[in-house]
Short mmCIF file of C-alpha atoms in Angstrom, two decimals:
data_model
loop_
_atom_site.label_atom_id
_atom_site.label_comp_id
_atom_site.label_asym_id
_atom_site.label_seq_id
_atom_site.Cartn_x
_atom_site.Cartn_y
_atom_site.Cartn_z
CA MET M 1 0.02 -0.23 0.04
CA LEU M 2 1.25 3.68 -0.92
CA PRO M 3 1.44 6.36 2.17
CA GLU M 4 -1.22 7.81 0.76
CA GLN M 5 -3.09 5.80 0.59
CA LEU M 6 -2.12 4.03 3.95
CA GLN M 7 -2.54 7.61 5.29
CA GLU M 8 -6.09 8.41 3.75
CA GLN M 9 -7.00 4.55 4.71
CA PHE M 10 -6.46 5.13 8.91
CA ILE M 11 -8.04 8.55 8.61
CA ARG M 12 -11.48 7.05 7.33
CA CYS M 13 -10.93 4.07 9.23
CA ILE M 14 -10.74 5.94 12.49
CA THR M 15 -13.52 9.29 11.76
CA GLN M 16 -16.49 6.88 9.48
CA PRO M 17 -16.93 4.50 11.94
CA ASP M 18 -18.97 2.59 9.18
CA HIS M 19 -16.15 2.59 6.68
CA ASP M 20 -14.76 -0.93 5.97
CA PRO M 21 -11.51 -1.39 7.80
CA SER M 22 -10.18 -4.27 6.67
CA PHE M 23 -7.40 -2.83 4.15
CA PHE M 24 -6.05 -1.10 6.74
CA LEU M 25 -6.22 -3.52 9.43
CA GLN M 26 -3.93 -5.58 6.27
CA GLN M 27 -1.22 -3.34 6.93
CA LEU M 28 -0.80 -3.73 10.77
CA ALA M 29 0.87 -6.44 12.91
CA ALA M 30 -0.94 -8.21 15.05
CA THR M 31 1.08 -8.46 18.32
CA HIS M 32 0.03 -8.80 21.85
CA LEU M 33 -2.55 -6.46 21.06
CA PRO M 34 -4.85 -7.49 18.04
CA VAL M 35 -5.30 -5.25 15.36
CA GLU M 36 -8.92 -4.68 15.23
CA LEU M 37 -8.10 -3.33 19.31
CA GLN M 38 -5.11 -1.08 17.72
CA LEU M 39 -7.17 0.79 15.44
CA GLY M 40 -10.49 0.64 18.06
CA ILE M 41 -7.80 2.80 20.49
CA TYR M 42 -7.65 5.69 17.91
CA ARG M 43 -11.21 5.74 17.30
CA ARG M 44 -12.25 6.02 20.75
CA ASN M 45 -9.41 8.90 21.58
CA PHE M 46 -11.17 10.12 18.13
CA SER M 47 -15.09 9.83 19.31
CA GLY M 48 -13.32 10.26 22.79
CA ALA M 49 -11.67 14.67 21.42
CA ILE M 50 -15.15 15.07 19.52
CA GLN M 51 -17.41 14.69 22.42
CA LYS M 52 -14.83 16.42 24.70
CA THR M 53 -14.98 19.26 22.21
CA LEU M 54 -18.95 19.45 21.90
CA GLU M 55 -19.90 18.81 26.02
CA GLN M 56 -17.74 22.17 26.25
CA ILE M 57 -19.40 23.62 23.41
CA TYR M 58 -23.00 23.28 24.47
CA PRO M 59 -23.00 21.97 28.67
CA ALA M 60 -26.83 23.30 28.36
CA CYS M 61 -27.92 21.22 25.60
CA GLN M 62 -25.35 18.40 27.04
CA ARG M 63 -27.21 19.11 30.55
CA ILE M 64 -30.50 18.84 29.37
CA LEU M 65 -30.40 15.50 26.99
CA GLY M 66 -28.61 13.73 29.49
CA LYS M 67 -24.47 12.56 28.87
CA ASP M 68 -25.56 9.33 27.48
CA TYR M 69 -28.27 10.63 24.85
CA PHE M 70 -25.91 13.72 24.28
CA ALA M 71 -22.86 11.14 23.81
CA THR M 72 -24.53 9.47 20.97
CA LEU M 73 -25.43 12.71 19.19
CA CYS M 74 -21.86 13.33 19.67
CA ARG M 75 -21.44 10.55 17.43
CA LEU M 76 -23.95 11.17 14.87
CA TYR M 77 -22.68 14.74 14.30
CA ALA M 78 -19.40 12.69 14.14
CA ASN M 79 -20.26 11.28 11.41
CA SER M 80 -21.84 13.69 9.14
CA GLN M 81 -19.67 16.20 9.83
CA PRO M 82 -15.89 15.21 9.49
CA SER M 83 -13.73 17.58 11.43
CA MET M 84 -11.15 20.40 8.38
CA HIS M 85 -9.75 22.41 10.10
CA HIS M 86 -7.25 21.78 12.27
CA ASP M 87 -8.51 23.70 15.17
CA LEU M 88 -11.38 22.27 17.81
CA ASN M 89 -12.73 25.56 18.91
CA CYS M 90 -14.18 25.70 14.74
CA TYR M 91 -15.84 22.56 15.08
CA GLY M 92 -19.19 22.07 15.92
CA ALA M 93 -21.20 24.97 14.03
CA LEU M 94 -23.52 22.48 12.36
CA PHE M 95 -24.76 20.82 16.09
CA SER M 96 -28.22 23.11 16.07
CA ALA M 97 -29.01 21.06 12.73
CA LEU M 98 -28.65 18.05 14.13
CA LEU M 99 -30.75 18.69 16.99
CA ALA M 100 -33.30 20.48 14.80
CA GLU M 101 -33.66 17.22 12.99
CA GLN M 102 -33.44 14.86 16.16
CA CYS M 103 -36.47 17.12 17.33
CA ARG M 104 -38.33 16.54 14.17
CA SER M 105 -37.95 12.69 13.42
CA ASN M 106 -37.42 11.60 17.02
CA VAL M 107 -40.48 11.25 19.56
CA LEU M 108 -39.46 11.56 23.22
CA LEU M 109 -38.08 14.74 21.70
CA LYS M 110 -41.20 16.13 21.56
CA GLY M 111 -41.52 19.29 24.08
CA TYR M 112 -37.41 19.79 23.23
CA GLU M 113 -38.35 21.81 20.05
CA TYR M 114 -36.00 25.03 21.46
CA LEU M 115 -33.49 23.04 21.74
CA ALA M 116 -32.48 24.04 18.21
CA ASP M 117 -32.17 27.41 19.17
CA LEU M 118 -30.43 26.81 22.40
CA ALA M 119 -27.34 25.08 20.48
CA THR M 120 -27.43 28.19 18.20
CA LEU M 121 -27.19 30.49 21.46
CA GLU M 122 -24.72 28.16 22.40
CA TRP M 123 -22.63 28.31 19.94
CA ARG M 124 -22.87 32.31 19.67
CA TRP M 125 -21.55 32.42 23.08
CA HIS M 126 -17.72 30.01 22.09
CA ALA M 127 -17.74 32.01 19.23
CA SER M 128 -17.45 35.22 20.77
CA TYR M 129 -15.10 34.25 23.07
CA PHE M 130 -12.80 33.31 20.80
CA SER M 131 -13.42 36.24 18.47
CA ALA M 132 -11.27 39.24 17.52
CA ASN M 133 -10.73 42.22 19.89
CA ASP M 134 -12.74 45.51 18.92
CA SER M 135 -11.32 48.62 17.09
CA LEU M 136 -12.00 51.88 18.87
CA PHE M 137 -14.72 53.58 16.99
CA ASP M 138 -12.89 56.09 14.93
CA PHE M 139 -14.96 59.51 16.22
CA LYS M 140 -12.28 61.48 15.13
CA ALA M 141 -12.90 60.43 11.50
CA PHE M 142 -16.47 59.66 11.94
CA SER M 143 -16.16 63.87 12.92
CA GLN M 144 -14.97 64.62 9.22
CA LEU M 145 -17.30 62.79 7.14
CA ALA M 146 -18.37 65.16 3.82
CA ASP M 147 -22.13 65.29 3.76
CA ASP M 148 -21.56 63.17 0.75
CA ASP M 149 -20.05 60.55 2.26
CA TYR M 150 -23.27 59.46 3.96
CA SER M 151 -24.37 57.45 1.49
CA ARG M 152 -21.95 55.13 1.81
CA LEU M 153 -21.65 55.27 4.98
CA GLU M 154 -22.03 50.96 6.51
CA PHE M 155 -21.49 50.51 10.32
CA THR M 156 -19.88 48.22 10.93
CA LEU M 157 -20.04 45.60 14.70
CA SER M 158 -17.90 44.24 16.64
CA PRO M 159 -16.55 40.57 15.89
CA SER M 160 -17.68 39.41 19.34
CA LEU M 161 -21.17 40.46 18.56
CA SER M 162 -24.30 38.11 17.61
CA ILE M 163 -28.29 38.39 17.49
CA HIS M 164 -30.57 36.00 17.90
CA GLN M 165 -34.45 35.78 17.49
CA SER M 166 -36.66 32.98 19.18
CA ILE M 167 -40.04 32.11 20.38
CA TYR M 168 -38.96 30.14 23.25
CA PRO M 169 -37.26 31.86 26.63
CA LEU M 170 -33.30 30.82 26.05
CA HIS M 171 -32.03 32.70 28.01
CA GLU M 172 -33.70 31.39 31.12
CA ILE M 173 -33.76 27.85 29.53
CA TRP M 174 -29.33 28.62 29.00
CA ASN M 175 -28.45 30.27 32.44
CA ALA M 176 -30.90 27.56 34.54
CA ASN M 177 -28.85 24.99 33.03
CA ARG M 178 -25.39 25.77 31.99
CA ILE M 179 -23.98 25.92 35.36
CA LYS M 180 -26.77 22.98 36.95
CA THR M 181 -29.46 21.80 36.05
CA SER M 182 -32.78 22.75 38.63
CA ALA M 183 -34.67 19.95 40.18
CA SER M 184 -37.92 21.01 37.63
CA GLN M 185 -37.87 23.67 34.76
CA GLN M 186 -40.62 24.55 33.31
CA TYR M 187 -41.08 27.90 30.74
CA THR M 188 -43.92 29.80 29.60
CA LEU M 189 -43.72 30.94 26.30
CA PRO M 190 -43.43 34.51 26.02
CA ASP M 191 -46.45 36.81 24.18
CA GLU M 192 -43.65 38.09 21.72
CA SER M 193 -39.99 36.57 20.19
CA CYS M 194 -37.05 36.51 22.22
CA TYR M 195 -34.50 38.76 21.10
CA LEU M 196 -31.16 38.36 22.16
CA CYS M 197 -27.53 39.56 21.51
CA ILE M 198 -23.88 37.99 22.72
CA TYR M 199 -21.51 40.22 22.96
CA ARG M 200 -18.28 40.51 24.92
CA HIS M 201 -17.62 43.14 27.20
CA GLN M 202 -14.01 43.48 27.66
CA LEU M 203 -12.58 39.57 28.24
CA SER M 204 -15.90 37.95 28.88
CA PRO M 205 -18.95 36.99 26.65
CA GLN M 206 -22.39 38.81 27.64
CA LEU M 207 -25.53 37.61 27.27
CA ASN M 208 -28.41 40.32 26.76
CA ILE M 209 -32.02 40.59 26.58
CA ILE M 210 -32.72 43.34 23.96
CA ASP M 211 -36.05 45.49 22.60
CA ALA M 212 -37.59 44.51 19.67
CA GLN M 213 -35.80 47.77 18.05
CA THR M 214 -32.57 47.37 18.87
CA TRP M 215 -32.73 43.74 17.31
CA LEU M 216 -34.21 45.71 13.82
CA THR M 217 -31.47 47.57 13.79
CA LEU M 218 -28.53 45.23 14.96
CA ASP M 219 -30.24 42.56 12.31
CA ALA M 220 -29.97 45.26 9.61
CA LEU M 221 -26.29 46.27 10.01
CA ASP M 222 -25.45 43.00 10.37
CA ASN M 223 -26.70 42.60 6.47
CA LYS M 224 -24.76 45.65 5.34
CA MET M 225 -27.58 48.12 5.27
CA ASN M 226 -26.25 51.56 4.55
CA PHE M 227 -26.64 54.42 7.01
CA GLU M 228 -28.66 56.20 4.01
CA THR M 229 -31.02 53.43 3.80
CA LEU M 230 -31.56 53.34 7.57
CA CYS M 231 -32.67 56.95 8.08
CA LEU M 232 -35.19 56.47 5.10
CA SER M 233 -37.17 53.03 6.49
CA ASP M 234 -39.67 54.35 8.67
CA LYS M 235 -39.02 51.12 10.51
CA PHE M 236 -36.23 52.65 12.09
CA ASP M 237 -35.48 54.86 15.07
CA ILE M 238 -32.01 55.45 14.01
CA ASN M 239 -31.61 58.67 16.38
CA THR M 240 -33.15 56.83 19.83
CA THR M 241 -30.76 53.38 19.10
CA LEU M 242 -27.81 54.90 17.03
CA PRO M 243 -25.78 56.44 19.80
CA GLY M 244 -26.55 53.82 22.34
CA LEU M 245 -25.54 50.48 19.65
CA ILE M 246 -22.15 52.88 19.33
CA GLU M 247 -21.69 54.15 22.96
CA ARG M 248 -21.48 50.44 24.21
CA GLY M 249 -19.12 49.52 21.58
CA TRP M 250 -22.16 46.74 19.78
CA ILE M 251 -20.82 49.46 16.75
CA SER M 252 -16.86 49.62 16.64
CA GLY M 253 -16.27 50.62 13.34
CA PHE M 254 -17.51 52.35 9.57
CA THR M 255 -16.93 51.71 6.00
CA LEU M 256 -17.70 53.96 2.94
CA ARG M 257 -18.36 51.50 -0.06
CA ASP M 258 -17.94 52.65 -3.36
CA MET Y 1 12.99 40.35 22.06
CA ASN Y 2 9.67 40.70 22.68
CA ALA Y 3 8.59 42.35 19.66
CA LYS Y 4 4.95 43.11 20.90
CA HIS Y 5 6.42 44.80 24.13
CA PRO Y 6 9.45 46.13 23.49
CA GLY Y 7 8.93 48.00 26.73
CA GLY Y 8 7.75 45.34 29.10
CA ILE Y 9 8.99 42.71 31.11
CA ALA Y 10 10.69 40.56 28.76
CA ALA Y 11 12.98 43.64 27.03
CA ASP Y 12 14.75 44.30 30.00
CA ASN Y 13 15.21 40.95 31.24
CA LYS Y 14 18.26 38.97 29.93
CA ALA Y 15 16.91 35.40 31.37
CA PHE Y 16 15.19 35.48 27.82
CA ALA Y 17 17.93 35.73 25.61
CA LEU Y 18 19.64 33.35 27.87
CA PRO Y 19 19.23 29.60 26.67
CA LEU Y 20 16.15 27.72 28.33
CA ALA Y 21 17.31 25.35 31.72
CA GLY Y 22 15.66 23.66 34.39
CA THR Y 23 12.23 21.80 34.41
CA GLY Y 24 9.06 23.52 32.98
CA ILE Y 25 5.51 23.13 33.36
CA GLY Y 26 3.15 22.95 30.45
CA LEU Y 27 0.77 25.72 30.89
CA ARG Y 28 -2.50 24.84 30.71
CA SER Y 29 -5.59 27.34 31.08
CA PRO Y 30 -6.84 26.25 34.31
CA HIS Y 31 -3.35 27.86 35.89
CA VAL Y 32 -3.06 30.95 33.71
CA SER Y 33 -4.87 33.42 36.48
CA GLN Y 34 -3.05 31.58 39.26
CA ILE Y 35 0.22 32.33 37.55
CA LEU Y 36 -0.70 35.59 36.14
CA THR Y 37 -1.85 36.18 40.09
CA GLU Y 38 1.42 34.95 42.41
CA LYS Y 39 3.72 34.50 39.85
CA PRO Y 40 5.81 31.76 41.00
CA ALA Y 41 9.32 30.69 40.18
CA ILE Y 42 8.71 28.39 37.15
CA ALA Y 43 12.09 27.52 35.27
CA TRP Y 44 10.35 28.24 31.89
CA LEU Y 45 6.48 27.51 30.87
CA GLU Y 46 5.43 25.31 27.38
CA LEU Y 47 2.66 27.30 25.41
CA LEU Y 48 0.36 24.50 23.88
CA ALA Y 49 0.07 26.48 20.98
CA ASP Y 50 -3.25 24.93 19.48
CA ASN Y 51 -4.42 26.58 22.57
CA HIS Y 52 -3.35 30.09 21.69
CA PHE Y 53 -4.77 30.80 18.19
CA ALA Y 54 -7.42 32.76 19.55
CA GLU Y 55 -7.80 36.42 17.81
CA GLY Y 56 -8.73 38.18 20.53
CA GLY Y 57 -10.25 37.96 23.69
CA LEU Y 58 -9.07 36.24 27.43
CA ILE Y 59 -6.72 33.88 25.71
CA ALA Y 60 -4.66 36.41 23.56
CA ALA Y 61 -4.32 38.47 26.48
CA GLN Y 62 -3.16 35.94 28.71
CA LEU Y 63 -0.85 34.91 26.49
CA ASP Y 64 0.43 38.30 25.91
CA ALA Y 65 0.60 38.29 29.64
CA ILE Y 66 2.61 35.73 30.60
CA CYS Y 67 5.09 35.53 27.09
CA ASP Y 68 6.06 38.78 29.54
CA LEU Y 69 6.64 37.37 32.77
CA TYR Y 70 8.80 33.82 31.54
CA PRO Y 71 10.43 32.43 29.18
CA VAL Y 72 7.99 29.88 26.59
CA THR Y 73 8.44 27.41 24.37
CA LEU Y 74 6.16 26.71 21.53
CA HIS Y 75 4.57 23.10 20.96
CA SER Y 76 1.97 22.52 18.68
CA VAL Y 77 0.00 19.25 17.33
CA GLY Y 78 -1.24 19.98 14.51
CA LEU Y 79 2.23 20.35 11.41
CA SER Y 80 1.41 16.63 10.85
CA LEU Y 81 4.54 17.30 9.48
CA GLY Y 82 4.72 13.07 8.26
CA SER Y 83 1.46 13.79 6.09
CA THR Y 84 1.76 12.54 2.21
CA ALA Y 85 -0.47 15.62 1.45
CA ASP Y 86 0.82 19.57 1.88
CA THR Y 87 1.50 21.11 4.85
CA ASP Y 88 -1.50 23.85 6.33
CA ARG Y 89 -0.04 27.06 6.08
CA ASP Y 90 -2.84 28.52 7.66
CA TYR Y 91 -1.59 26.46 10.31
CA LEU Y 92 1.76 27.20 10.01
CA ASN Y 93 1.05 31.30 9.80
CA LYS Y 94 -0.92 31.20 13.00
CA LEU Y 95 2.22 29.47 14.48
CA LYS Y 96 4.57 32.73 13.10
CA ARG Y 97 2.02 34.98 13.85
CA ILE Y 98 2.84 33.77 17.75
CA LYS Y 99 6.26 33.88 16.95
CA ASP Y 100 6.21 37.54 15.51
CA ASP Y 101 4.69 39.18 18.21
CA HIS Y 102 5.87 37.27 21.34
CA CYS Y 103 9.67 35.56 22.81
CA VAL Y 104 9.72 32.29 21.45
CA HIS Y 105 12.75 30.25 22.53
CA TRP Y 106 11.61 27.20 19.75
CA LEU Y 107 8.75 25.64 18.19
CA SER Y 108 8.32 21.83 18.69
CA ASP Y 109 5.48 19.42 16.49
CA HIS Y 110 5.58 15.52 16.75
CA LEU Y 111 6.70 12.90 14.14
CA CYS Y 112 3.26 11.37 13.12
CA PHE Y 113 0.52 12.38 11.21
CA SER Y 114 -2.98 13.90 11.36
CA SER Y 115 -5.05 14.64 8.77
CA ASP Y 116 -5.26 14.57 5.23
CA GLY Y 117 -7.96 15.41 2.48
CA GLY Y 118 -8.24 18.16 5.07
CA ILE Y 119 -10.48 15.67 7.50
CA GLN Y 120 -8.58 15.97 10.85
CA SER Y 121 -8.10 12.70 13.62
CA HIS Y 122 -7.13 15.29 16.08
CA ASP Y 123 -4.44 12.89 17.33
CA LEU Y 124 -0.93 11.82 16.60
CA LEU Y 125 -1.14 9.54 14.50
CA PRO Y 126 2.29 6.75 13.47
CA VAL Y 127 3.44 5.87 10.29
CA PRO Y 128 5.55 2.63 9.47
CA PHE Y 129 9.06 3.22 10.20
CA THR Y 130 10.08 3.49 6.28
CA GLN Y 131 12.66 5.19 3.51
CA GLN Y 132 9.43 6.68 2.56
CA SER Y 133 8.15 8.08 5.81
CA ILE Y 134 11.71 9.35 6.22
CA ASN Y 135 11.67 11.17 3.15
CA THR Y 136 8.33 12.55 3.83
CA PHE Y 137 8.81 14.33 7.39
CA VAL Y 138 12.51 15.31 5.84
CA ASP Y 139 10.91 17.33 3.19
CA ASN Y 140 8.45 18.65 5.84
CA ILE Y 141 10.22 19.43 8.15
CA SER Y 142 12.75 20.80 6.23
CA ARG Y 143 10.03 23.39 4.53
CA VAL Y 144 8.35 24.37 8.13
CA GLN Y 145 12.38 25.30 8.97
CA ASP Y 146 12.63 26.76 6.10
CA LEU Y 147 9.23 29.00 7.03
CA TRP Y 148 10.15 29.42 10.65
CA GLY Y 149 13.46 30.56 10.13
CA GLU Y 150 15.09 28.37 12.77
CA ARG Y 151 15.37 24.89 13.30
CA ILE Y 152 12.62 22.87 15.08
CA LEU Y 153 12.23 20.62 17.58
CA VAL Y 154 10.49 17.03 16.58
CA GLU Y 155 8.75 14.81 19.38
CA ASN Y 156 8.58 10.69 19.25
CA VAL Y 157 4.91 9.83 19.26
CA SER Y 158 3.23 7.06 21.70
CA SER Y 159 1.61 4.87 20.03
CA TYR Y 160 -0.83 1.55 19.44
CA ALA Y 161 -0.54 0.00 15.91
CA THR Y 162 2.40 -1.82 14.97
CA PHE Y 163 2.91 -1.47 11.27
CA LYS Y 164 4.47 -4.57 9.14
CA ASP Y 165 6.28 -2.83 6.31
CA CYS Y 166 8.74 -1.56 8.55
CA GLU Y 167 11.92 -1.20 8.03
CA PHE Y 168 13.77 0.59 10.29
CA SER Y 169 14.07 0.52 14.62
CA GLU Y 170 12.15 3.77 15.91
CA VAL Y 171 15.61 4.68 17.45
CA GLU Y 172 17.30 4.54 13.69
CA PHE Y 173 14.64 6.30 12.01
CA ILE Y 174 13.83 9.39 14.29
CA THR Y 175 17.57 9.89 14.49
CA GLU Y 176 18.07 9.63 10.10
CA ILE Y 177 15.52 12.26 9.73
CA ALA Y 178 17.01 14.65 12.54
CA GLY Y 179 19.97 14.29 10.49
CA ARG Y 180 18.70 14.39 7.22
CA ALA Y 181 16.66 17.53 8.40
CA ASP Y 182 18.64 19.01 10.47
CA CYS Y 183 16.33 19.68 12.87
CA TYR Y 184 16.12 19.42 16.85
CA LEU Y 185 14.78 15.96 18.81
CA LEU Y 186 12.36 16.32 22.20
CA VAL Y 187 12.04 12.88 23.83
CA ASP Y 188 9.23 12.32 25.22
CA ILE Y 189 10.15 9.79 27.92
CA ASN Y 190 6.90 8.88 28.83
CA ASN Y 191 6.19 7.96 24.68
CA LEU Y 192 9.05 6.01 25.53
CA TYR Y 193 7.60 4.15 27.77
CA VAL Y 194 4.56 3.46 26.50
CA ASN Y 195 6.09 1.83 23.16
CA HIS Y 196 7.99 0.11 25.48
CA ILE Y 197 4.97 -1.15 27.01
CA ASN Y 198 2.81 -1.39 24.19
CA HIS Y 199 5.25 -2.37 21.31
CA GLY Y 200 8.41 -3.61 23.54
CA THR Y 201 10.75 -0.75 22.38
CA ASP Y 202 14.59 -1.40 23.19
CA THR Y 203 14.29 1.60 26.22
CA ARG Y 204 18.50 1.04 26.34
CA ALA Y 205 18.74 0.59 22.69
CA PHE Y 206 16.82 3.80 22.62
CA ILE Y 207 18.89 5.35 24.83
CA ASN Y 208 21.73 5.01 23.91
CA GLY Y 209 21.38 5.21 20.22
CA LEU Y 210 19.89 8.67 19.84
CA PRO Y 211 22.45 11.61 18.66
CA ARG Y 212 23.20 13.76 22.04
CA ASP Y 213 23.77 16.98 20.45
CA ARG Y 214 20.33 17.02 18.51
CA VAL Y 215 18.71 16.18 22.16
CA LYS Y 216 17.48 19.76 23.11
CA GLU Y 217 13.80 19.22 24.88
CA ILE Y 218 12.34 16.16 27.08
CA HIS Y 219 8.71 15.36 28.34
CA LEU Y 220 7.66 13.75 31.24
CA ALA Y 221 3.91 12.90 31.87
CA GLY Y 222 1.49 10.88 33.25
CA HIS Y 223 -0.18 7.46 31.33
CA GLU Y 224 -3.21 5.35 32.13
CA ASP Y 225 -2.82 0.92 32.04
CA HIS Y 226 -5.38 -0.73 30.24
CA GLY Y 227 -3.76 -3.74 31.20
CA GLN Y 228 -3.38 -5.28 27.49
CA TYR Y 229 -1.68 -1.53 26.68
CA LEU Y 230 -0.71 1.63 28.17
CA LEU Y 231 -2.71 4.74 27.25
CA ASP Y 232 -0.81 8.60 26.36
CA SER Y 233 -3.01 10.13 28.89
CA HIS Y 234 -1.43 12.62 30.67
CA ASN Y 235 -3.95 12.33 32.91
CA SER Y 236 -1.98 11.46 36.22
CA PRO Y 237 1.09 12.08 37.99
CA VAL Y 238 4.65 10.26 36.39
CA SER Y 239 5.11 6.91 36.53
CA GLU Y 240 7.88 5.31 38.78
CA ALA Y 241 8.96 3.46 36.03
CA VAL Y 242 9.06 6.66 33.68
CA TRP Y 243 11.14 8.43 36.61
CA ALA Y 244 13.68 5.31 36.42
CA LEU Y 245 14.00 6.25 32.47
CA TYR Y 246 14.33 9.24 33.05
CA ARG Y 247 17.52 8.80 35.08
CA GLN Y 248 19.27 6.74 32.47
CA PHE Y 249 18.09 9.27 29.96
CA ILE Y 250 19.79 12.31 32.01
CA GLN Y 251 22.90 10.76 32.75
CA LYS Y 252 23.19 10.33 28.60
CA HIS Y 253 21.87 14.52 27.97
CA PRO Y 254 22.89 16.30 31.56
CA SER Y 255 21.02 19.89 31.83
CA THR Y 256 18.12 19.07 28.60
CA PRO Y 257 15.56 21.28 29.21
CA THR Y 258 13.09 19.02 30.60
CA LEU Y 259 9.33 19.74 30.77
CA ILE Y 260 5.86 18.01 32.70
CA GLU Y 261 2.95 17.87 30.62
CA TRP Y 262 -1.14 16.86 32.51
CA ASP Y 263 -3.44 17.39 30.14
CA ASN Y 264 -6.47 15.97 31.77
CA ASN Y 265 -8.15 16.19 34.74
CA ILE Y 266 -5.60 18.70 35.67
CA PRO Y 267 -4.70 18.92 39.51
CA ALA Y 268 -3.65 21.72 41.39
CA LEU Y 269 -0.66 24.39 40.40
CA ASP Y 270 1.22 22.74 42.67
CA VAL Y 271 1.69 19.07 41.79
CA LEU Y 272 2.41 19.98 38.93
CA LEU Y 273 5.25 22.51 40.33
CA GLN Y 274 6.09 19.39 42.61
CA GLU Y 275 6.72 16.96 39.96
CA ALA Y 276 8.64 19.56 38.57
CA ALA Y 277 11.05 20.12 41.20
CA GLN Y 278 11.29 16.31 41.90
CA ALA Y 279 12.50 15.98 37.77
CA GLU Y 280 14.65 19.12 39.05
CA LYS Y 281 16.04 17.25 41.73
CA ILE Y 282 16.98 14.24 40.24
CA ALA Y 283 18.66 16.16 36.94
CA ASN Y 284 20.71 18.32 39.97
CA HIS Y 285 22.18 14.99 40.81
CA TYR Y 286 23.72 13.51 37.75
CA GLN Y 287 24.42 16.40 36.51
CA ALA Y 288 26.49 17.02 40.24
CA GLN Y 289 27.80 13.42 38.99
CA GLY Y 290 29.09 14.48 35.81
CA ARG Y 291 30.89 17.09 37.23
CA ASP Y 292 32.32 15.24 40.34
CA VAL Y 293 33.46 12.01 37.68
CA ALA Y 294 34.50 15.62 34.77
#
């Protein structure tokens, strides 16, 4: 077997449990360790690393689902989403999609439909922790903008910031489960959507409940809506919202689009 | 010395420019705050580079602070030096960014591969001890050293797989790579012991066979006994058997900087420092003995 084939087979045997290992096992010599055990040790190391990573990113989901079922989901996720990045902190972004699919197909998860939303929240919290630092808003450059510039003006959000909208009281569920599980948890669906903002204040990620107008503005900015369009639309109350976003560091800069 | 903080402590501290000496510990996140607050006497710290790739936030801030206080080395697990595929330039660039911003004594990685076709195993996978594997390592290490701008250290790995088509012993394999790639060696004594139990590696031949001038660092760590095999788990104290091997090794390689690694079930910092003190005591004993003989 060529070295290229050997390495390809080795990786596939470890990361894809359904892959037929017979070709690779022929390259191994049985010692006091049977060849199946030799490969099995690497398979366990891999699934252990993936599970540990997802447990660290999704503690609330794990507490709600229980350790065993969460481990099963980790294996399912690893099978469907090979790790393509050397940094394990980048792995697991699509776990919420797996939970959504599980909630649709598994009757035992009836009543747990909020899990996909909760996983999205946990991923964004995790991403906020590792995101780049903010640059300081350049008030001097902003004050020097010419009138013509405002039609090209786009505000940029802090790299650590993301927003989330949900019909579930996610902040309550998350707070109750990420550290310890209360004996009994019952939640009432709020009348209106819950709007959340995750951002890093100094060095620590924060979760804030925000009002609908703030969410709407941040969503528009996140979608690169320029300043002129924001001002012309009656959906936005820019005079009230914008200064606060800059003051809190949620808007961290601006660009002029050509 | 310190590119990011030219006026910082590191820039004024001549100890940062001296060759590394003594016993260090691997820096792990549960200990960072305590180290920054209490500033315990630690000869040097090894940063697991993969834990410090964050672009900002707490991890980046702590990295800056640690590098201002202690001599550091960089240890990575993702260069995949034995891979037949191309070197991951993005990964190497991240390592370079740490080097460019901080005073790093050296970079070390492993004699293994970890990815193929972009798929990551997140493990240190062994390769057969063949001429082809040697050629692959030599090419990859040389390429990395060209980009890094200095010699790197490569570490022997623990393994659980025995390949049929081996042409060399492990020590012959490592020695050939180090000579041809003109790189340095990091010898992990726990890995040597794990391989001794798992594969019957001849520890004496290994210790006697390594080129003395290439060995620049030693690792010590704990393992887990699974009955049929030992797992290189880094979750327990250094075992008596590994301490015994360390004594043999340090006699041959006195004054080689030694590091205590502990990655899982991480104990209080004091426990690591006690392990480091024990290694230091052993190393000093044999160093003194060497001086007496001379």
